mmCIF file of C-alpha atoms in Angstrom:
data_model
loop_
_atom_site.group_PDB
_atom_site.id
_atom_site.type_symbol
_atom_site.label_atom_id
_atom_site.label_comp_id
_atom_site.label_asym_id
_atom_site.label_seq_id
_atom_site.Cartn_x
_atom_site.Cartn_y
_atom_site.Cartn_z
ATOM 1 C CA MET U 210 -78.984 -118.883 29.538
ATOM 2 C CA ASN U 211 -78.249 -117.587 33.025
ATOM 3 C CA ILE U 212 -75.162 -119.016 34.738
ATOM 4 C CA ILE U 213 -74.580 -118.374 38.455
ATOM 5 C CA SER U 214 -71.033 -117.069 38.735
ATOM 6 C CA ARG U 215 -68.333 -118.430 41.019
ATOM 7 C CA ALA U 216 -68.490 -115.231 43.048
ATOM 8 C CA GLU U 217 -72.240 -115.674 43.547
ATOM 9 C CA TRP U 218 -71.900 -119.160 45.022
ATOM 10 C CA GLY U 219 -68.848 -118.224 47.106
ATOM 11 C CA ALA U 220 -66.119 -120.177 45.307
ATOM 12 C CA ARG U 221 -62.610 -120.485 46.670
ATOM 13 C CA ARG U 222 -59.746 -119.369 44.441
ATOM 14 C CA PRO U 223 -58.256 -122.261 42.439
ATOM 15 C CA ARG U 224 -54.741 -123.283 43.380
ATOM 16 C CA SER U 225 -53.839 -123.527 39.705
ATOM 17 C CA ARG U 226 -55.509 -123.800 36.302
ATOM 18 C CA SER U 227 -54.715 -124.970 32.775
ATOM 19 C CA THR U 228 -56.626 -123.899 29.702
ATOM 20 C CA VAL U 229 -57.519 -125.637 26.459
ATOM 21 C CA THR U 230 -58.708 -124.443 23.035
ATOM 22 C CA TRP U 231 -62.074 -125.250 21.478
ATOM 23 C CA GLY U 232 -60.196 -127.227 18.846
ATOM 24 C CA ARG U 233 -59.369 -129.837 21.497
ATOM 25 C CA ARG U 234 -62.871 -130.040 22.960
ATOM 26 C CA THR U 235 -64.602 -133.081 21.437
ATOM 27 C CA GLU U 236 -66.798 -134.493 24.227
ATOM 28 C CA PHE U 237 -69.566 -133.431 26.592
ATOM 29 C CA ILE U 238 -69.573 -135.691 29.672
ATOM 30 C CA VAL U 239 -72.511 -135.867 32.092
ATOM 31 C CA HIS U 240 -72.025 -136.697 35.787
ATOM 32 C CA TYR U 241 -73.999 -136.710 39.010
ATOM 33 C CA SER U 242 -72.693 -135.700 42.447
ATOM 34 C CA GLU U 243 -74.105 -138.869 44.103
ATOM 35 C CA GLY U 244 -75.143 -136.734 47.071
ATOM 36 C CA PRO U 245 -78.357 -135.085 48.230
ATOM 37 C CA THR U 246 -80.008 -132.464 46.022
ATOM 38 C CA THR U 247 -79.453 -130.005 48.888
ATOM 39 C CA GLN U 248 -75.664 -130.116 48.457
ATOM 40 C CA SER U 249 -74.193 -126.669 47.956
ATOM 41 C CA VAL U 250 -71.705 -126.124 45.157
ATOM 42 C CA ARG U 251 -69.232 -124.795 47.719
ATOM 43 C CA SER U 252 -69.413 -128.062 49.708
ATOM 44 C CA ILE U 253 -68.592 -129.997 46.541
ATOM 45 C CA GLN U 254 -65.646 -127.689 45.871
ATOM 46 C CA ASP U 255 -64.427 -128.086 49.467
ATOM 47 C CA PHE U 256 -64.557 -131.892 49.097
ATOM 48 C CA HIS U 257 -62.672 -131.813 45.805
ATOM 49 C CA MET U 258 -59.979 -129.444 47.068
ATOM 50 C CA GLY U 259 -59.726 -130.740 50.624
ATOM 51 C CA THR U 260 -60.307 -134.500 50.430
ATOM 52 C CA ARG U 261 -59.376 -135.141 46.797
ATOM 53 C CA GLY U 262 -56.531 -132.641 46.809
ATOM 54 C CA TRP U 263 -57.517 -131.132 43.467
ATOM 55 C CA SER U 264 -56.758 -127.549 42.494
ATOM 56 C CA ASP U 265 -60.442 -126.592 42.209
ATOM 57 C CA ILE U 266 -63.914 -128.071 41.864
ATOM 58 C CA GLY U 267 -63.632 -130.859 39.295
ATOM 59 C CA TYR U 268 -66.511 -129.981 36.957
ATOM 60 C CA ASN U 269 -66.771 -127.306 34.319
ATOM 61 C CA PHE U 270 -70.411 -126.647 35.209
ATOM 62 C CA LEU U 271 -73.006 -127.916 37.678
ATOM 63 C CA VAL U 272 -76.798 -128.016 37.465
ATOM 64 C CA ASP U 273 -79.306 -128.419 40.314
ATOM 65 C CA VAL U 274 -82.728 -130.061 40.175
ATOM 66 C CA HIS U 275 -84.355 -126.645 39.786
ATOM 67 C CA GLY U 276 -82.413 -126.099 36.557
ATOM 68 C CA ARG U 277 -80.018 -123.513 37.927
ATOM 69 C CA ILE U 278 -76.605 -123.591 36.260
ATOM 70 C CA TYR U 279 -73.454 -122.906 38.285
ATOM 71 C CA ALA U 280 -70.052 -122.018 36.839
ATOM 72 C CA GLY U 281 -67.376 -124.525 37.826
ATOM 73 C CA ARG U 282 -64.070 -124.328 35.966
ATOM 74 C CA GLY U 283 -65.800 -122.860 32.908
ATOM 75 C CA TRP U 284 -65.709 -123.582 29.208
ATOM 76 C CA LEU U 285 -61.982 -123.719 28.486
ATOM 77 C CA VAL U 286 -60.303 -124.720 31.750
ATOM 78 C CA VAL U 287 -59.114 -128.325 31.985
ATOM 79 C CA GLY U 288 -61.293 -130.167 34.498
ATOM 80 C CA ALA U 289 -60.789 -133.029 36.946
ATOM 81 C CA HIS U 290 -63.896 -135.111 36.293
ATOM 82 C CA ALA U 291 -62.846 -137.980 33.990
ATOM 83 C CA PRO U 292 -59.252 -139.270 33.823
ATOM 84 C CA GLY U 293 -57.932 -139.128 30.282
ATOM 85 C CA HIS U 294 -60.829 -136.957 29.149
ATOM 86 C CA ASN U 295 -60.401 -133.732 31.098
ATOM 87 C CA THR U 296 -58.861 -131.880 28.153
ATOM 88 C CA SER U 297 -61.200 -133.266 25.493
ATOM 89 C CA GLY U 298 -64.336 -133.312 27.627
ATOM 90 C CA ILE U 299 -66.510 -130.645 29.194
ATOM 91 C CA GLY U 300 -67.768 -132.108 32.469
ATOM 92 C CA VAL U 301 -71.260 -131.174 33.676
ATOM 93 C CA CYS U 302 -72.563 -132.476 36.989
ATOM 94 C CA MET U 303 -76.167 -132.747 38.149
ATOM 95 C CA ILE U 304 -76.347 -132.191 41.914
ATOM 96 C CA GLY U 305 -78.163 -135.282 43.211
ATOM 97 C CA GLN U 306 -78.368 -139.059 43.085
ATOM 98 C CA ASP U 307 -79.756 -141.624 40.682
ATOM 99 C CA GLY U 308 -83.460 -140.890 40.199
ATOM 100 C CA ASP U 309 -83.186 -137.203 41.115
ATOM 101 C CA ALA U 310 -82.971 -135.861 37.553
ATOM 102 C CA THR U 311 -85.820 -133.468 36.775
ATOM 103 C CA PRO U 312 -87.007 -131.966 33.480
ATOM 104 C CA ALA U 313 -85.596 -128.637 34.669
ATOM 105 C CA ALA U 314 -82.173 -130.215 35.247
ATOM 106 C CA THR U 315 -82.045 -132.007 31.906
ATOM 107 C CA ARG U 316 -83.204 -128.886 30.060
ATOM 108 C CA SER U 317 -80.286 -126.969 31.568
ATOM 109 C CA ILE U 318 -77.774 -129.715 30.770
ATOM 110 C CA ARG U 319 -79.032 -129.755 27.175
ATOM 111 C CA ALA U 320 -78.781 -125.954 27.020
ATOM 112 C CA LEU U 321 -75.140 -126.200 28.103
ATOM 113 C CA TYR U 322 -74.518 -128.865 25.446
ATOM 114 C CA ASP U 323 -76.072 -126.726 22.725
ATOM 115 C CA GLU U 324 -74.016 -123.715 23.793
ATOM 116 C CA ALA U 325 -70.824 -125.794 23.863
ATOM 117 C CA CYS U 326 -71.500 -126.997 20.305
ATOM 118 C CA ARG U 327 -72.179 -123.435 19.190
ATOM 119 C CA ARG U 328 -68.893 -122.250 20.649
ATOM 120 C CA ALA U 329 -66.943 -125.198 19.256
ATOM 121 C CA GLY U 330 -68.517 -124.796 15.818
ATOM 122 C CA ARG U 331 -69.448 -128.513 15.646
ATOM 123 C CA ASN U 332 -71.317 -131.206 17.546
ATOM 124 C CA LEU U 333 -69.608 -132.767 20.553
ATOM 125 C CA ALA U 334 -69.985 -136.421 21.554
ATOM 126 C CA LYS U 335 -72.720 -136.929 24.180
ATOM 127 C CA LEU U 336 -71.331 -139.166 26.916
ATOM 128 C CA GLY U 337 -72.037 -140.312 30.435
ATOM 129 C CA HIS U 338 -69.164 -140.633 32.883
ATOM 130 C CA ARG U 339 -69.450 -144.429 32.717
ATOM 131 C CA ASP U 340 -68.698 -144.289 28.967
ATOM 132 C CA VAL U 341 -65.136 -143.187 29.692
ATOM 133 C CA TYR U 342 -64.434 -144.582 33.176
ATOM 134 C CA ALA U 343 -65.390 -147.617 35.290
ATOM 135 C CA THR U 344 -68.148 -146.064 37.403
ATOM 136 C CA SER U 345 -71.932 -146.092 37.891
ATOM 137 C CA CYS U 346 -72.000 -142.308 37.320
ATOM 138 C CA PRO U 347 -74.219 -140.566 36.228
ATOM 139 C CA GLY U 348 -76.772 -143.123 37.480
ATOM 140 C CA ASP U 349 -79.150 -145.211 35.403
ATOM 141 C CA GLN U 350 -81.836 -142.530 34.994
ATOM 142 C CA LEU U 351 -79.563 -139.778 33.727
ATOM 143 C CA TYR U 352 -77.429 -142.171 31.676
ATOM 144 C CA ALA U 353 -80.541 -143.452 29.859
ATOM 145 C CA TRP U 354 -81.360 -139.858 28.969
ATOM 146 C CA VAL U 355 -77.821 -139.312 27.632
ATOM 147 C CA ARG U 356 -77.988 -142.543 25.576
ATOM 148 C CA ALA U 357 -81.315 -141.412 24.137
ATOM 149 C CA GLY U 358 -79.561 -138.372 22.699
ATOM 150 C CA MET U 359 -80.229 -135.925 25.539
ATOM 151 C CA PRO U 360 -83.685 -134.941 24.258
ATOM 152 C CA ALA U 361 -84.788 -131.458 25.264
ATOM 153 C CA GLU U 362 -88.131 -131.689 27.045
ATOM 154 C CA LYS U 363 -90.271 -128.609 26.635
ATOM 155 C CA GLU U 364 -91.048 -126.689 29.792
ATOM 156 C CA LYS U 365 -94.648 -127.039 30.911
ATOM 157 C CA GLU U 366 -96.455 -123.756 31.262
ATOM 158 C CA ASP U 367 -98.141 -124.897 34.469
ATOM 159 C CA ASP U 368 -94.903 -126.139 36.072
ATOM 160 C CA ASP U 369 -94.720 -123.362 38.609
ATOM 161 C CA MET U 370 -93.669 -125.016 41.867
ATOM 162 C CA PRO U 371 -91.945 -122.471 44.132
ATOM 163 C CA ASP U 372 -88.744 -122.859 46.107
ATOM 164 C CA TYR U 373 -89.277 -122.927 49.879
ATOM 165 C CA VAL U 374 -87.053 -120.996 52.302
ATOM 166 C CA SER U 375 -87.317 -121.230 56.094
ATOM 167 C CA VAL U 376 -84.890 -119.396 58.395
ATOM 168 C CA GLY U 377 -84.641 -118.263 62.007
ATOM 169 C CA MET U 378 -82.563 -116.204 64.419
ATOM 170 C CA ASN U 379 -79.736 -117.736 66.432
ATOM 171 C CA ALA U 380 -78.722 -114.649 68.451
ATOM 172 C CA ARG U 381 -80.502 -111.685 70.019
ATOM 173 C CA GLN U 382 -80.131 -108.255 68.436
ATOM 174 C CA ASP U 383 -80.281 -104.774 69.917
ATOM 175 C CA LEU U 384 -83.051 -102.495 68.654
ATOM 176 C CA PRO U 385 -82.068 -98.855 69.339
ATOM 177 C CA PRO U 386 -84.765 -96.201 69.039
ATOM 178 C CA GLY U 387 -85.230 -94.586 65.625
ATOM 179 C CA GLU U 388 -82.840 -96.927 63.787
ATOM 180 C CA TRP U 389 -83.835 -99.461 61.153
ATOM 181 C CA VAL U 390 -82.308 -102.810 62.171
ATOM 182 C CA THR U 391 -81.888 -105.640 59.662
ATOM 183 C CA VAL U 392 -82.733 -109.003 61.225
ATOM 184 C CA ASN U 393 -79.944 -111.550 60.905
ATOM 185 C CA TRP U 394 -81.094 -115.066 60.058
ATOM 186 C CA GLY U 395 -78.421 -117.327 61.532
ATOM 187 C CA LYS U 396 -80.440 -120.536 61.401
ATOM 188 C CA GLU U 397 -81.445 -122.303 58.214
ATOM 189 C CA TYR U 398 -84.250 -124.877 58.321
ATOM 190 C CA ALA U 399 -85.018 -125.300 54.616
ATOM 191 C CA ASP U 400 -83.365 -123.824 51.530
ATOM 192 C CA SER U 401 -82.881 -126.425 48.793
ATOM 193 C CA ALA U 402 -82.404 -123.733 46.129
ATOM 194 C CA HIS U 403 -79.753 -121.872 48.189
ATOM 195 C CA HIS U 404 -81.419 -118.470 48.404
ATOM 196 C CA HIS U 405 -79.880 -118.169 51.864
ATOM 197 C CA TRP U 406 -76.632 -119.682 50.540
ATOM 198 C CA ASP U 407 -76.189 -122.013 53.553
ATOM 199 C CA LYS U 408 -74.125 -119.472 55.468
ATOM 200 C CA GLY U 409 -76.471 -117.323 57.515
ATOM 201 C CA GLY U 410 -76.861 -113.586 57.181
ATOM 202 C CA PRO U 411 -79.735 -111.179 56.604
ATOM 203 C CA SER U 412 -80.617 -112.074 52.991
ATOM 204 C CA PHE U 413 -82.986 -114.975 52.378
ATOM 205 C CA ILE U 414 -84.427 -114.482 48.883
ATOM 206 C CA ILE U 415 -82.371 -113.629 45.796
ATOM 207 C CA GLY U 416 -83.557 -112.118 42.540
ATOM 208 C CA PRO U 417 -84.743 -112.255 39.899
ATOM 209 C CA ALA U 418 -87.841 -113.801 41.446
ATOM 210 C CA ARG U 419 -91.462 -113.471 42.453
ATOM 211 C CA TYR U 420 -91.991 -114.168 46.135
ATOM 212 C CA ALA U 421 -94.357 -114.283 49.086
ATOM 213 C CA LEU U 422 -93.122 -114.245 52.682
ATOM 214 C CA THR U 423 -94.057 -114.088 56.337
ATOM 215 C CA ALA U 424 -91.857 -113.015 59.241
ATOM 216 C CA ASN U 425 -92.542 -113.295 62.975
ATOM 217 C CA VAL U 426 -90.345 -111.656 65.615
ATOM 218 C CA GLN U 427 -90.504 -111.065 69.364
ATOM 219 C CA ILE U 428 -89.199 -107.824 70.840
ATOM 220 C CA GLU U 429 -88.682 -107.170 74.547
ATOM 221 C CA GLY U 430 -87.638 -104.237 76.701
ATOM 222 C CA LEU U 431 -89.984 -101.632 75.221
ATOM 223 C CA ALA U 432 -92.351 -99.410 77.189
ATOM 224 C CA PRO U 433 -96.073 -100.127 76.662
ATOM 225 C CA GLY U 434 -97.410 -98.029 73.820
ATOM 226 C CA THR U 435 -94.087 -97.872 71.960
ATOM 227 C CA GLU U 436 -94.723 -97.695 68.230
ATOM 228 C CA LEU U 437 -92.867 -99.962 65.818
ATOM 229 C CA GLN U 438 -92.679 -100.473 62.075
ATOM 230 C CA ALA U 439 -91.485 -103.363 59.906
ATOM 231 C CA ARG U 440 -90.662 -103.654 56.226
ATOM 232 C CA VAL U 441 -88.811 -105.705 53.672
ATOM 233 C CA ILE U 442 -86.042 -104.173 51.615
ATOM 234 C CA GLU U 443 -84.437 -105.326 48.385
ATOM 235 C CA HIS U 444 -80.724 -104.714 48.849
ATOM 236 C CA ALA U 445 -78.307 -104.539 45.914
ATOM 237 C CA GLU U 446 -75.596 -107.220 45.988
ATOM 238 C CA SER U 447 -73.053 -104.587 44.957
ATOM 239 C CA GLY U 448 -73.321 -101.033 46.222
ATOM 240 C CA SER U 449 -75.756 -99.620 48.763
ATOM 241 C CA ASP U 450 -78.906 -99.201 46.674
ATOM 242 C CA ILE U 451 -82.117 -100.428 48.336
ATOM 243 C CA ALA U 452 -85.793 -100.533 47.435
ATOM 244 C CA THR U 453 -88.325 -100.625 50.273
ATOM 245 C CA GLY U 454 -91.370 -102.866 50.414
ATOM 246 C CA PRO U 455 -94.710 -102.640 52.261
ATOM 247 C CA LEU U 456 -94.636 -100.921 55.665
ATOM 248 C CA ALA U 457 -96.523 -102.394 58.651
ATOM 249 C CA GLU U 458 -97.139 -100.680 62.023
ATOM 250 C CA TYR U 459 -97.365 -102.157 65.545
ATOM 251 C CA VAL U 460 -97.653 -101.077 69.200
ATOM 252 C CA ALA U 461 -95.831 -102.710 72.126
ATOM 253 C CA SER U 462 -97.808 -103.837 75.183
ATOM 254 C CA ASN U 463 -96.555 -104.918 78.614
ATOM 255 C CA GLY U 464 -92.956 -104.258 77.584
ATOM 256 C CA ALA U 465 -93.031 -106.691 74.648
ATOM 257 C CA ALA U 466 -94.222 -106.825 71.080
ATOM 258 C CA PHE U 467 -94.963 -109.740 68.773
ATOM 259 C CA LEU U 468 -94.731 -108.714 65.138
ATOM 260 C CA HIS U 469 -96.330 -110.703 62.355
ATOM 261 C CA TYR U 470 -95.374 -109.366 58.922
ATOM 262 C CA ASN U 471 -96.670 -110.617 55.599
ATOM 263 C CA VAL U 472 -96.031 -109.929 51.910
ATOM 264 C CA ALA U 473 -98.623 -111.674 49.754
ATOM 265 C CA ALA U 474 -96.832 -111.071 46.444
ATOM 266 C CA ASP U 475 -93.861 -109.023 45.255
ATOM 267 C CA MET U 476 -90.916 -109.159 42.857
ATOM 268 C CA VAL U 477 -87.179 -108.733 43.431
ATOM 269 C CA PRO U 478 -84.957 -107.909 40.423
ATOM 270 C CA LYS U 479 -81.708 -109.554 39.431
ATOM 271 C CA GLY U 480 -78.770 -108.435 41.549
ATOM 272 C CA TYR U 481 -80.905 -107.761 44.646
ATOM 273 C CA ARG U 482 -81.620 -109.728 47.822
ATOM 274 C CA VAL U 483 -84.599 -109.518 50.158
ATOM 275 C CA ARG U 484 -84.037 -108.593 53.828
ATOM 276 C CA PHE U 485 -86.343 -107.815 56.780
ATOM 277 C CA GLN U 486 -86.064 -104.684 58.949
ATOM 278 C CA ILE U 487 -87.633 -103.287 62.132
ATOM 279 C CA VAL U 488 -87.605 -99.837 63.762
ATOM 280 C CA GLN U 489 -89.031 -98.700 67.111
ATOM 281 C CA TYR U 490 -89.768 -95.154 68.291
ATOM 282 C CA GLY U 491 -89.400 -95.483 72.069
ATOM 283 C CA SER U 492 -86.898 -93.831 74.364
ATOM 284 C CA LYS U 493 -84.598 -96.766 75.135
ATOM 285 C CA THR U 494 -83.016 -99.717 73.360
ATOM 286 C CA GLY U 495 -85.085 -102.884 73.039
ATOM 287 C CA ARG U 496 -84.036 -106.409 72.120
ATOM 288 C CA ILE U 497 -85.120 -108.654 69.259
ATOM 289 C CA THR U 498 -85.159 -111.924 71.176
ATOM 290 C CA ASP U 499 -86.535 -114.434 68.690
ATOM 291 C CA GLY U 500 -87.714 -114.597 65.104
ATOM 292 C CA SER U 501 -88.345 -116.707 62.038
ATOM 293 C CA ALA U 502 -89.222 -116.141 58.389
ATOM 294 C CA LYS U 503 -90.605 -118.302 55.603
ATOM 295 C CA GLY U 504 -90.755 -117.601 51.896
ATOM 296 C CA LEU U 505 -92.118 -119.062 48.674
ATOM 297 C CA VAL U 506 -89.950 -118.113 45.707
ATOM 298 C CA TRP U 507 -90.595 -118.399 41.965
ATOM 299 C CA SER U 508 -87.286 -117.635 40.234
ATOM 300 C CA THR U 509 -87.716 -115.798 36.929
#
């Protein structure tokens, strides 16, 4: 079971924390965020800490509709998700509203339940938030699944829908001669699975994953005949290690160049992020004036 760490989703430091032993954990409580499935975990934490005034994000774990699991407070930190049950209960939140639960999401919630029982050395009570507090949470759809015993639906072998990422530039970039420049994607048009992490920057696909992508950029200020190259790189999240992808070559005309770059299929390993780079071999600095990129991503 892969759990996205707090560092990976950009968590703030908690103001304080209290821990509990497995001997006091007796319940597993399912919630929903009652927001869009595109909510980032960081936005939920900001709401809990800023508007609610809590010390940290309220849940112990969160799950998105793609089945990705995010660390909240963790296994043995007292939560803030169900008054009177924060010590006894592990709170797990599905990011979404009533009707948004997917087989991928429920499989991940069930995997967390099974792991909690393994760590506790016994079965925990399966509860919805409304079982312990006057609320409609976790919605009728998810609550019916909890009441049915949280059955684990087997993953379909042909369930291979990719995540979609669409980003663009929001500022021009200099392109000096002979220097690989990483394009910065400051606009985000679509990224429900948070590969771009809703905060801009050069990375727009995270591993481990299979992916296909296209990038289109406009470059001005180059002499006609100036040669250019483009490539993708897979950049390590920690350290400076990179792996280079397919290389494409272009020639500027009339002082401008329009680059269309395509990767039909590739893989990026865990701990690496995909970025897009350009180099030109003229005699003066050009400018990357506009650009966009789109990707299809199958997380592995």
